[in-house]
Coordinates of C-alpha atoms in Angstrom, one line a residue:
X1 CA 76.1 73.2 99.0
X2 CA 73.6 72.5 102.3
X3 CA 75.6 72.7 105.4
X4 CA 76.2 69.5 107.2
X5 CA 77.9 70.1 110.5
X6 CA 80.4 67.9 112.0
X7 CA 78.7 68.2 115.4
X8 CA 82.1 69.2 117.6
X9 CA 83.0 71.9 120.3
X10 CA 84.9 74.9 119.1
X11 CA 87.3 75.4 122.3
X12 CA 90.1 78.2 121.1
X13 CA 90.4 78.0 117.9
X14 CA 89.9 74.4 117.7
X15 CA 87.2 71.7 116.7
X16 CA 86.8 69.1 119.8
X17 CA 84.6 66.0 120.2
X18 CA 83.9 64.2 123.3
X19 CA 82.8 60.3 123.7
X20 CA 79.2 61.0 123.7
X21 CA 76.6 62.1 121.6
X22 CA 73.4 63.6 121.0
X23 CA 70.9 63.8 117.6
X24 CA 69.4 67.0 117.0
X25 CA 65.6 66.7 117.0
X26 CA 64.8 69.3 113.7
X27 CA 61.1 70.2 112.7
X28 CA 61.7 69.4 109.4
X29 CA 64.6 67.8 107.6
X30 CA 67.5 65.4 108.4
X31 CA 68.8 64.6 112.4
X32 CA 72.4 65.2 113.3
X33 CA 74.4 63.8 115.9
X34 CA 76.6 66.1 117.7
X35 CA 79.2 65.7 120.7
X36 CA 77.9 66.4 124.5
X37 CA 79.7 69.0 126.3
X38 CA 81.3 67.8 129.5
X39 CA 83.1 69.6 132.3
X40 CA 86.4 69.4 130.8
X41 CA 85.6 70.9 128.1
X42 CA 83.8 74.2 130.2
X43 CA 87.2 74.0 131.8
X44 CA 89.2 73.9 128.7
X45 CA 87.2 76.8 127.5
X46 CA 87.6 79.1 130.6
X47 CA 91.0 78.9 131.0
X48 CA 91.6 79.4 127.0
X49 CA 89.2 82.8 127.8
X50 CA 91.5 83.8 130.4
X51 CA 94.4 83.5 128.8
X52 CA 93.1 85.7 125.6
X53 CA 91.9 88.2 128.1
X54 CA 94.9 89.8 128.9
X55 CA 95.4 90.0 125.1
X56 CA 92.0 90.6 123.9
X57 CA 91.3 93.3 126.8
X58 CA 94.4 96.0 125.9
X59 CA 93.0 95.7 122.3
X60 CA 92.2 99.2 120.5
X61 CA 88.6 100.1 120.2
X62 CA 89.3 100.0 116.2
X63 CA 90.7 96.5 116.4
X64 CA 87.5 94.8 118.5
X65 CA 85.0 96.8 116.1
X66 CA 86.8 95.7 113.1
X67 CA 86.4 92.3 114.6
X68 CA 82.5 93.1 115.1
X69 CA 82.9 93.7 112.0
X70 CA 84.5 90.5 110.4
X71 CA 81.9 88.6 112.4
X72 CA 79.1 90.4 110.6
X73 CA 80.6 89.2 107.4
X74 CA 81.1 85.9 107.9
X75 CA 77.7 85.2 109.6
X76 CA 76.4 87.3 105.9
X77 CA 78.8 85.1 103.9
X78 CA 77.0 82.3 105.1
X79 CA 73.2 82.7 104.8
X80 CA 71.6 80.6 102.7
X81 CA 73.4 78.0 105.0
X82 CA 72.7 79.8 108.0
X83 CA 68.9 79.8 107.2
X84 CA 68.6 76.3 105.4
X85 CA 69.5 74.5 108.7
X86 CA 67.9 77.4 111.3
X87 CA 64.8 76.3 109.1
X88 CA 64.8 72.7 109.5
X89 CA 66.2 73.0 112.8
X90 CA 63.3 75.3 114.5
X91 CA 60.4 75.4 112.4
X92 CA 60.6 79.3 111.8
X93 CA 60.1 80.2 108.2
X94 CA 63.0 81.0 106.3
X95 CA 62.0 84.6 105.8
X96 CA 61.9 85.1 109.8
X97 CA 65.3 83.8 110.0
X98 CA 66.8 86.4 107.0
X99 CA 65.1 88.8 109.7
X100 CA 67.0 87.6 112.7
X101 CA 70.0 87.3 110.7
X102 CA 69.9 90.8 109.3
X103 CA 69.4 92.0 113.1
X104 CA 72.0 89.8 114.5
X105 CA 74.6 91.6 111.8
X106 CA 72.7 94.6 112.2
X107 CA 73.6 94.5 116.0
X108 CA 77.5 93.5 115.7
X109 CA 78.0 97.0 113.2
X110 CA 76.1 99.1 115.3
X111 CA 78.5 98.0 118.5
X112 CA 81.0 98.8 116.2
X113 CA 80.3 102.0 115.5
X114 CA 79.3 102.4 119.0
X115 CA 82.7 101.5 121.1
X116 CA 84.4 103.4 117.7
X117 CA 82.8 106.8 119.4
X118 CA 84.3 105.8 122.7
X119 CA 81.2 107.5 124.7
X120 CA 80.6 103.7 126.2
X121 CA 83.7 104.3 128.2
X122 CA 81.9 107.5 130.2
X123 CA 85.5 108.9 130.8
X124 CA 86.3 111.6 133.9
X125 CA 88.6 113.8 134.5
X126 CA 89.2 115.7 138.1
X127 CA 92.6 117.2 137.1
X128 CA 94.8 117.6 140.6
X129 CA 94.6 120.9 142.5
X130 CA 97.8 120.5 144.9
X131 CA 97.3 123.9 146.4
X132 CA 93.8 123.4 147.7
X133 CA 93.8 124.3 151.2
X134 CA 93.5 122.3 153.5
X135 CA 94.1 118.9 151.5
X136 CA 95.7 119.3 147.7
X137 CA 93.6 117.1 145.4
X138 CA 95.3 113.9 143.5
X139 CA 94.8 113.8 139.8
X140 CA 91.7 111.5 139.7
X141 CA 90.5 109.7 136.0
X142 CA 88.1 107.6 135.7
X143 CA 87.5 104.8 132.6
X144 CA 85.3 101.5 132.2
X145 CA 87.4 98.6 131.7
X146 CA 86.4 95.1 130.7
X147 CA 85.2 92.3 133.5
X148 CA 86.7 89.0 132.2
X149 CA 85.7 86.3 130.6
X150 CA 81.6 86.2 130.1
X151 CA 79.5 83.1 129.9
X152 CA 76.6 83.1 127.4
X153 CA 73.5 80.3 127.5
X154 CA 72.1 80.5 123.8
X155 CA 68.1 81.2 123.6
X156 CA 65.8 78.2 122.4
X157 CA 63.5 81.1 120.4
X158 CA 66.0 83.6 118.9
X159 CA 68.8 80.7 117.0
X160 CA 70.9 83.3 115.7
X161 CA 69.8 86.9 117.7
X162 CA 69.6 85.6 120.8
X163 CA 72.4 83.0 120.6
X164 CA 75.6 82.3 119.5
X165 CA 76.8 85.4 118.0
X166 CA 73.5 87.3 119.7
X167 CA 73.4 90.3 121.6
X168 CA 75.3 88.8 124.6
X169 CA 77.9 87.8 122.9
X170 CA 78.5 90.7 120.8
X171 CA 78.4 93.2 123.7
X172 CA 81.0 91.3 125.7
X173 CA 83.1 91.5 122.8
X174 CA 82.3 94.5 122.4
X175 CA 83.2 95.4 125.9
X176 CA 86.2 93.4 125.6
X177 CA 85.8 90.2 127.4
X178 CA 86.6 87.0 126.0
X179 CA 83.1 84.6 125.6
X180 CA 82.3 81.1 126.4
X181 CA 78.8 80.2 124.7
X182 CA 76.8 77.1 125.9
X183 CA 75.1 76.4 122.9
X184 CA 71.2 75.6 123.2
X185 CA 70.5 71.7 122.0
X186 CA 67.5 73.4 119.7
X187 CA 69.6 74.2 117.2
X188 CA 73.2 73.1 117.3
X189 CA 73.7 73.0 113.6
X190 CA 72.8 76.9 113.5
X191 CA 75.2 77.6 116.5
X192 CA 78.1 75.2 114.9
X193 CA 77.9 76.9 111.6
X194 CA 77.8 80.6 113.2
X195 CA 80.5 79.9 115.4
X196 CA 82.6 79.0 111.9
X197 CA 82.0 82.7 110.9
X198 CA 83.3 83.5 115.0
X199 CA 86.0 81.4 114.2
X200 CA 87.0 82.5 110.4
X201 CA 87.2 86.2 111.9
X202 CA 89.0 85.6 114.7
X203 CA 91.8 84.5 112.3
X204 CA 90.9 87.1 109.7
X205 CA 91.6 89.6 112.4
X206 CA 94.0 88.4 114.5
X207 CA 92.3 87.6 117.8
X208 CA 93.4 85.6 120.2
X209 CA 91.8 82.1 119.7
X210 CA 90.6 81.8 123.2
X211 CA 88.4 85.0 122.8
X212 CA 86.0 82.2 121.6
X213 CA 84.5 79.3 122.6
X214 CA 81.1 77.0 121.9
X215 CA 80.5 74.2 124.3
X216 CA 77.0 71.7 122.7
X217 CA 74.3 70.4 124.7
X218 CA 75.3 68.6 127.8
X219 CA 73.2 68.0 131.2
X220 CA 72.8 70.4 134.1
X221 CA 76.6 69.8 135.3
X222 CA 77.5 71.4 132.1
X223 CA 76.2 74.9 133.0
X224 CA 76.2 74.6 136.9
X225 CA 80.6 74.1 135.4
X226 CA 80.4 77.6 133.9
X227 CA 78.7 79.7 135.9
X228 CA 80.3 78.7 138.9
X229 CA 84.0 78.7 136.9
X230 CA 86.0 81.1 139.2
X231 CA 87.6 82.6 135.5
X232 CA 84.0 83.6 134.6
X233 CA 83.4 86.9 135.7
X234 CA 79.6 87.6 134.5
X235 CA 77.1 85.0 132.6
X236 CA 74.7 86.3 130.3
X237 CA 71.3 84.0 129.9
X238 CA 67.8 84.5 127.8
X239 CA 65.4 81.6 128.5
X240 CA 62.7 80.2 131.5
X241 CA 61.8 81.7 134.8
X242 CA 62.6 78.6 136.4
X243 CA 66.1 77.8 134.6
X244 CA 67.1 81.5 134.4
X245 CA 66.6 81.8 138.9
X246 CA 68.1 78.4 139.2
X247 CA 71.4 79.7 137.3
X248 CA 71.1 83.1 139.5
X249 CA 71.3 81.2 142.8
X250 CA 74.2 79.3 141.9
X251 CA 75.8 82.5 140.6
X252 CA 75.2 84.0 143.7
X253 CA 76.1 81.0 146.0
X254 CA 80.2 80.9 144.4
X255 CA 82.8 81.6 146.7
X256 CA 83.3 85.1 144.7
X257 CA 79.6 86.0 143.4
X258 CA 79.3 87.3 139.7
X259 CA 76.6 89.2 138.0
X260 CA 74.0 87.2 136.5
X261 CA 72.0 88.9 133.5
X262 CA 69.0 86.8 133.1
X263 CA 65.9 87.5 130.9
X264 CA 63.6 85.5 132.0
X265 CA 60.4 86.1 130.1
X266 CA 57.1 88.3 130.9
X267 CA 53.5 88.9 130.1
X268 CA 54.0 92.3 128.7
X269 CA 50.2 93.1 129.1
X270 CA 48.0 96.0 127.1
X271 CA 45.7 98.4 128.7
X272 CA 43.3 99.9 126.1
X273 CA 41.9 102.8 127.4
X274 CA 38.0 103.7 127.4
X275 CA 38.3 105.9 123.9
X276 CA 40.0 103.9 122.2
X277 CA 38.5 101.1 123.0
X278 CA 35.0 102.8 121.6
X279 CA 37.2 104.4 118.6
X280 CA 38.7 101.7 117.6
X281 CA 38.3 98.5 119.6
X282 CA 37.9 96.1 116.9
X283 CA 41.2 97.4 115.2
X284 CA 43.3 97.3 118.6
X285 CA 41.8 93.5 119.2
X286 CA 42.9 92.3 115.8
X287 CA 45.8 93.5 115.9
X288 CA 46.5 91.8 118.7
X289 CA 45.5 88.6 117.4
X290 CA 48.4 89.1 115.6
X291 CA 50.8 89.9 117.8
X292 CA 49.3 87.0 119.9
X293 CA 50.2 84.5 117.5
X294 CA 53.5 86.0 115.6
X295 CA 56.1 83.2 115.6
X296 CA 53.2 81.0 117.2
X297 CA 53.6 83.4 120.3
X298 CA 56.9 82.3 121.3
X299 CA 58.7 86.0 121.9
X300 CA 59.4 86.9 125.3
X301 CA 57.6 90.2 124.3
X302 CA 54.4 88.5 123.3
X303 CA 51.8 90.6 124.8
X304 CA 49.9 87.4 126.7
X305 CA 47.5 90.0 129.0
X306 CA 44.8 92.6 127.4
X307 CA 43.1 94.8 130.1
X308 CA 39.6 96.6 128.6
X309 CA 36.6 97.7 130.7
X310 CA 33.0 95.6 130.7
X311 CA 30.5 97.1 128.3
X312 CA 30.0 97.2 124.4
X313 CA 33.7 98.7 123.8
X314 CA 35.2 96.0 125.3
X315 CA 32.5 93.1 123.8
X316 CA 33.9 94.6 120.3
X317 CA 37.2 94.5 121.4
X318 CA 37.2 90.8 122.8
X319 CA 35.0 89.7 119.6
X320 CA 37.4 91.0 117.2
X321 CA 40.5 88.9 119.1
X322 CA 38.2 85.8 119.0
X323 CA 37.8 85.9 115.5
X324 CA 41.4 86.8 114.7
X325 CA 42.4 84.0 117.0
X326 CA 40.2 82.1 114.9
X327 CA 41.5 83.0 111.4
X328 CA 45.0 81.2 112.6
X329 CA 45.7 77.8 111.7
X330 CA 48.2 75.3 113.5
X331 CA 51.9 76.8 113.8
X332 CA 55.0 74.5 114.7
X333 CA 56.8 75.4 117.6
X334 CA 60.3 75.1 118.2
X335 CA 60.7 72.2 120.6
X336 CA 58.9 69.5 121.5
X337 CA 59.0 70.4 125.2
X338 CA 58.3 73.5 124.4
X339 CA 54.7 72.5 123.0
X340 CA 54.3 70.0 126.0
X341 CA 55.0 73.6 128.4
X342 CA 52.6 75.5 126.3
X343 CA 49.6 72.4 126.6
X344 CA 50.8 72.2 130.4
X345 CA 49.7 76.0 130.4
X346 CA 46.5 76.3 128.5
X347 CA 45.6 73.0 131.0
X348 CA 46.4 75.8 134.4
X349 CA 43.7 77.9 132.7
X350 CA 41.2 75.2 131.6
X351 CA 41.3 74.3 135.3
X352 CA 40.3 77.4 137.0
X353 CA 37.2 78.0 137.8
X354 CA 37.3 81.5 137.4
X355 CA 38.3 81.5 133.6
X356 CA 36.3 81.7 131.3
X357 CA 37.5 79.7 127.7
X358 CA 36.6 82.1 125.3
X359 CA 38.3 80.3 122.2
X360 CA 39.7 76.8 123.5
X361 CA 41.4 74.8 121.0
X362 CA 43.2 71.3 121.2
X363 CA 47.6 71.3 120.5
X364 CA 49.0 68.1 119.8
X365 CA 52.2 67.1 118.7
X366 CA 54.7 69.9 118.1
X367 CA 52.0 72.4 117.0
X368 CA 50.0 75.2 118.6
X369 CA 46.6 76.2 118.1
X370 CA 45.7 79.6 119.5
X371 CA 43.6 80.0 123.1
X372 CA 41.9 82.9 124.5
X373 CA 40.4 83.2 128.1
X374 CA 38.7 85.9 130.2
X375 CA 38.7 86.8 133.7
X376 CA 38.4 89.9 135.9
X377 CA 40.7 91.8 138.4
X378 CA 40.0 90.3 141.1
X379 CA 40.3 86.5 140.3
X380 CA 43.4 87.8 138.6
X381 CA 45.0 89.0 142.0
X382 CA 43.9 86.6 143.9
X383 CA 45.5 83.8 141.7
X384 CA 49.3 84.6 140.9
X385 CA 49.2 81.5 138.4
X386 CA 47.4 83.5 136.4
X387 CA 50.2 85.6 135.5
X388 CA 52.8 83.1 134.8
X389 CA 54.1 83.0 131.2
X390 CA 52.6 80.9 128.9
X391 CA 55.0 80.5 126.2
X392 CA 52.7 80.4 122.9
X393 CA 49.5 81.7 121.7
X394 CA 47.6 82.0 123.9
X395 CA 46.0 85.2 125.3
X396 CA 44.0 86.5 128.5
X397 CA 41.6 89.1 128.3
X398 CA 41.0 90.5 132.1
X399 CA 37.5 93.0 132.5
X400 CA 37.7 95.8 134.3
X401 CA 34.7 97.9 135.7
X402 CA 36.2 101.2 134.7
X403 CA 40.0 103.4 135.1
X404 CA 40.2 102.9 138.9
X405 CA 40.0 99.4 139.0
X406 CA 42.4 99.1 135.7
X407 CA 45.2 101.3 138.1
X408 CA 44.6 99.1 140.9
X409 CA 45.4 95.7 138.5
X410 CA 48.4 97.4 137.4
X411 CA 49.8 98.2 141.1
X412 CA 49.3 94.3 140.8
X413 CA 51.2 93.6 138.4
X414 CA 55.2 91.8 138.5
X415 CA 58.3 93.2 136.8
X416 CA 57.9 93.0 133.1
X417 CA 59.9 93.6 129.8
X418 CA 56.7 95.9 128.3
X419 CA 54.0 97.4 129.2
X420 CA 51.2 98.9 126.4
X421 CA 49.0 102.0 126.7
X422 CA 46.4 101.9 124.3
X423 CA 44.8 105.7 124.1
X424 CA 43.2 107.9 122.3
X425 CA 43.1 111.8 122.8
X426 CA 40.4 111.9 125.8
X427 CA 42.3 109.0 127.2
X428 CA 45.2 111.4 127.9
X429 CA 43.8 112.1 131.6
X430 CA 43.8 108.8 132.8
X431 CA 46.9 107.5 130.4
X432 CA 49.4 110.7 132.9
X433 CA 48.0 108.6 135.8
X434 CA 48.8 105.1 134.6
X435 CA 52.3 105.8 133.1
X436 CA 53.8 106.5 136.7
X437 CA 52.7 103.3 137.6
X438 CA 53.9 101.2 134.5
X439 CA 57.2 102.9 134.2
X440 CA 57.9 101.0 137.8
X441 CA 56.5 97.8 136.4
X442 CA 58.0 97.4 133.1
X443 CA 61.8 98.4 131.1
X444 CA 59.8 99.6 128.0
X445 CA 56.3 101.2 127.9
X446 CA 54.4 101.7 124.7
X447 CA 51.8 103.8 123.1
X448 CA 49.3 102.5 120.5
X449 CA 51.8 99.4 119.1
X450 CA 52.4 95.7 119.8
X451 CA 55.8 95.0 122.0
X452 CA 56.6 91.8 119.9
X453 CA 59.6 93.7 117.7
X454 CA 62.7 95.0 119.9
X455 CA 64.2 97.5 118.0
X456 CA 68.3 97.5 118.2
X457 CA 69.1 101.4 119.0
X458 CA 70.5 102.9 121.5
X459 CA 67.4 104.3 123.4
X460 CA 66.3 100.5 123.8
X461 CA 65.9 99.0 127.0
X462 CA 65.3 95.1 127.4
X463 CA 64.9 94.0 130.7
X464 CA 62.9 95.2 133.9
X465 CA 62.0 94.2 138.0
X466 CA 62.7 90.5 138.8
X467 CA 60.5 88.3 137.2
X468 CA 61.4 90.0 133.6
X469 CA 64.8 89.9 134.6
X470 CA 67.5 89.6 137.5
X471 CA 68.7 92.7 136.9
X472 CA 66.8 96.1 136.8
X473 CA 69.6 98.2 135.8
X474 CA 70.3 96.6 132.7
X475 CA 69.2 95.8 129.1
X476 CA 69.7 92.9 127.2
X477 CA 69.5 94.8 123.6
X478 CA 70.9 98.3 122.5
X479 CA 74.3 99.5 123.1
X480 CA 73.8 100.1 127.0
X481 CA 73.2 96.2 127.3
X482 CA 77.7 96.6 126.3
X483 CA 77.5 98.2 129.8
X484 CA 76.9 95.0 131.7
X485 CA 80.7 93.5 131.4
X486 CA 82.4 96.7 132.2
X487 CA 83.0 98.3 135.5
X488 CA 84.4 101.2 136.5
X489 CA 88.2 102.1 137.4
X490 CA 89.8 105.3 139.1
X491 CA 93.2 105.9 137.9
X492 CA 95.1 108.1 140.9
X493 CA 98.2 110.2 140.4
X494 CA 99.0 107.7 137.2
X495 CA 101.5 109.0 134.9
X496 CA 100.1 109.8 131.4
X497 CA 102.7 106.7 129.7
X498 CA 101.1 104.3 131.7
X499 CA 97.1 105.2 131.7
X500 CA 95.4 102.7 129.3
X501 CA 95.6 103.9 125.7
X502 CA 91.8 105.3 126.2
X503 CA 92.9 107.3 128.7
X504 CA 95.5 109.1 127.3

């Protein structure tokens, strides 16, 4: 049967509604009205996650990855459901969404099996030395433990990997910490019907209801109420640059400041390298036409900046992009703002006088056409709008007169998620002299490959410098990112009956 959702807040365990409402706005398909978050209900929510905390927190590492677990199964018990309404909801075809849903399950098991090891938990062990001269040594251990309670803002591009039961949400867990989720308005149906399969483990595994909560759409009082809750201990966010610093600051301005792990988007740009440019130019350009316009470009990996020297190599290369460009048809994008931001941005390029429009197409509507501009290094540095995200396909090709120049662009660069070598054997020279310089620009560089695909593995690292994200020393995906709502605790001289189970 196709899912219809009842449009309330899940607040521990239980379905809420409040006096107003809101309609979803779906690409395709039938409108739903669902209940606006308030303050009360962020309240509600927090204190429900503090309570479960002192529950959820002293849980075994068995019993939170058996929960893990139980998620996975519900969110699997509910797919056709899941990607019925994702579908209508977003635009993305249905066999993207099976994707997302297979790595969103993906991701909960392999936290599992991750906190299941125990290695997360980076344990220490200085046993006591009490006839050390001059001072006898205490019997130090050392353990991560859980934060608190962990606020989560769903992603308007990723409905199910990025959101409600995404990577945020399942590391907290993971970790321990109790989670409130502010559900994006983009797809509340998907977020409602995942939370179900949040909800029907919870009480398949004996959780604490409070471990849990979803709070739909709402205005800006909504989040500035949970991140500036004094229960909520760290807040977890995937979204805009300008969103993602205005939730930082308010973080940052509470009476006790908490840790704000915002992703906030990036150009992720491409250097192609002289040989492989002349090798294989044309391959490298259509390929990343494709990358360009995945998803109609709408990853925060999307690789929106290709760097390639003047000459015939880099004519192929461009030429090949063009026509790939070319080759794609209209794609709907998942909001209606969205597509407004993404005309907004191919207008900042139109207007610049040192741009050239190499493939300049008209949007209207919710749908994207493809864009491609050129420019060269120095317009590029002298105008920072340049490199602001432009969230869609559209692409910017930037000439370079030869290897110095290209290092010299990428000193110029901001912090980003990804950065892309593109290199041949000869190309290995100047490639040693560039990776020093892109390892300090971006979390994850890449050889010969498009960034748009983020593995889930441990090695992965999601994040980079401020603009990518707010936090360098962090990753949003991959088992580390479970990391980011623990802290450390010495335990001094404490008997071994009363050390936390891990400990013992």
């Amino acid at each position: 049967m196709p899912f219809t959702p009842h449009g309330k807040h899940l607040i521990a365990g239980d379905w809420v509604a409040s006096d107003r409402s809101f309609s979803s706005e779906p690409a395709h398909g039938p409108a739903h009205d669902f209940s606006v978050g308030t303050v009360d209900l962020v309240n509600a929510a927090c204190e429900a996650a503090e309570e479960a905390f002192w529950t959820y927190a002293y849980t075994s590492r068995e019993e939170r990855a058996a929960f893990l677990d139980a998620i996975a199964d519900e969110i699997e018990a509910r797919a056709e459901a899941i990607t019925e309404i994702g579908s209508q909801e977003t635009g993305l075809p249905e066999a993207r969404l099976q994707g997302e849903r297979g790595r969103t399950t993906g991701q909960l098991r392999l936290f599992a099996d991750h906190i299941r090891k125990g290695d997360y938990l980076d344990r220490r062990h200085d046993a006591a030395l009490p006839d050390r001269q001059p001072l006898p040594r205490p019997d130090l251990r050392m353990i991560q433990r859980p934060i608190g309670p962990v606020a989560v803002f769903g992603a308007s591009n990723f409905p199910l990997a990025f959101s409600t039961a995404g990577g945020d949400t399942a590391a907290a867990l993971a970790a321990g910490c109790p989670v409130v989720v502010k559900g994006h308005s983009a797809h509340p149906g998907t977020g409602e019907i995942v939370a179900e399969a949040i909800k029907a483990a919870v009480e398949k595994t004996g959780m604490p209801k409070g471990v849990f909560s979803l709070i739909q759409g709402g205005r800006r009082d909504v989040g500035t109420a949970l991140v500036q809750h004094p229960l909520i201990k760290a807040v977890g966010f995937t979204g805009s640059l300008g969103g993602g610093r205005a939730l930082f600051d308010l973080c940052a301005a509470r009476p006790e400041p908490i840790p704000f792990f915002g992703e906030l988007g990036s150009v992720n740009p491409m250097f192609v390298l002289p040989e492989a440019a002349k090798a294989r130019g044309e391959e490298i350009g259509k390929g990343w036409a494709g990358s360009l316009t995945m998803g109609a470009g709408q990853f925060c990996t999307n690789p929106g900046i290709a760097v390639v020297a003047t000459g015939p190599a880099g004519d192929a290369f461009v030429a090949a992009a063009k026509a790939g460009l070319e080759a794609v048809g209209p794609q709907v994008m998942l909001t209606d703002g969205i597509a407004k931001a993404y005309r907004d941005g191919q207008d900042r390029f139109e207007t610049r006088n040192s741009v050239t429009p190499l493939l300049s197409t008209e949007s209207a509507g919710r749908e994207a056409n493809p864009n491609l501009y050129e420019t060269d290094a120095a317009s590029y540095l002298q105008d920072h709008a340049l490199g602001e995200e432009v969230f869609g396909p559209l692409g910017l090709v930037i000439r370079v007169s030869g290897t110095d120049e290209m290092e010299m662009l990428a000193k110029g660069f901001e912090g980003q998620l990804t950065a892309t070598i593109h290199m041949d054997a000869g190309d290995a020279t100047e490639a040693r002299k560039l990776l020093p310089i892109l390892e300090r620009k971006a979390g994850r560089v890449l050889a010969n490959g498009f960034p748009t695909g983020v593995e889930v593995a441990d090695t992965m690292v999601h994040g980079g410098p401020y603009p990518a994200s707010t936090n360098f020393g962090a990753t949003s995906v991959g088992t580390l990112s479970i990391r980011r709502f623990l802290r450390p605790v010495c335990f001094q001289n404490i008997p071994e009956g009363v050390l936390p189970d891990d400990l013992q």
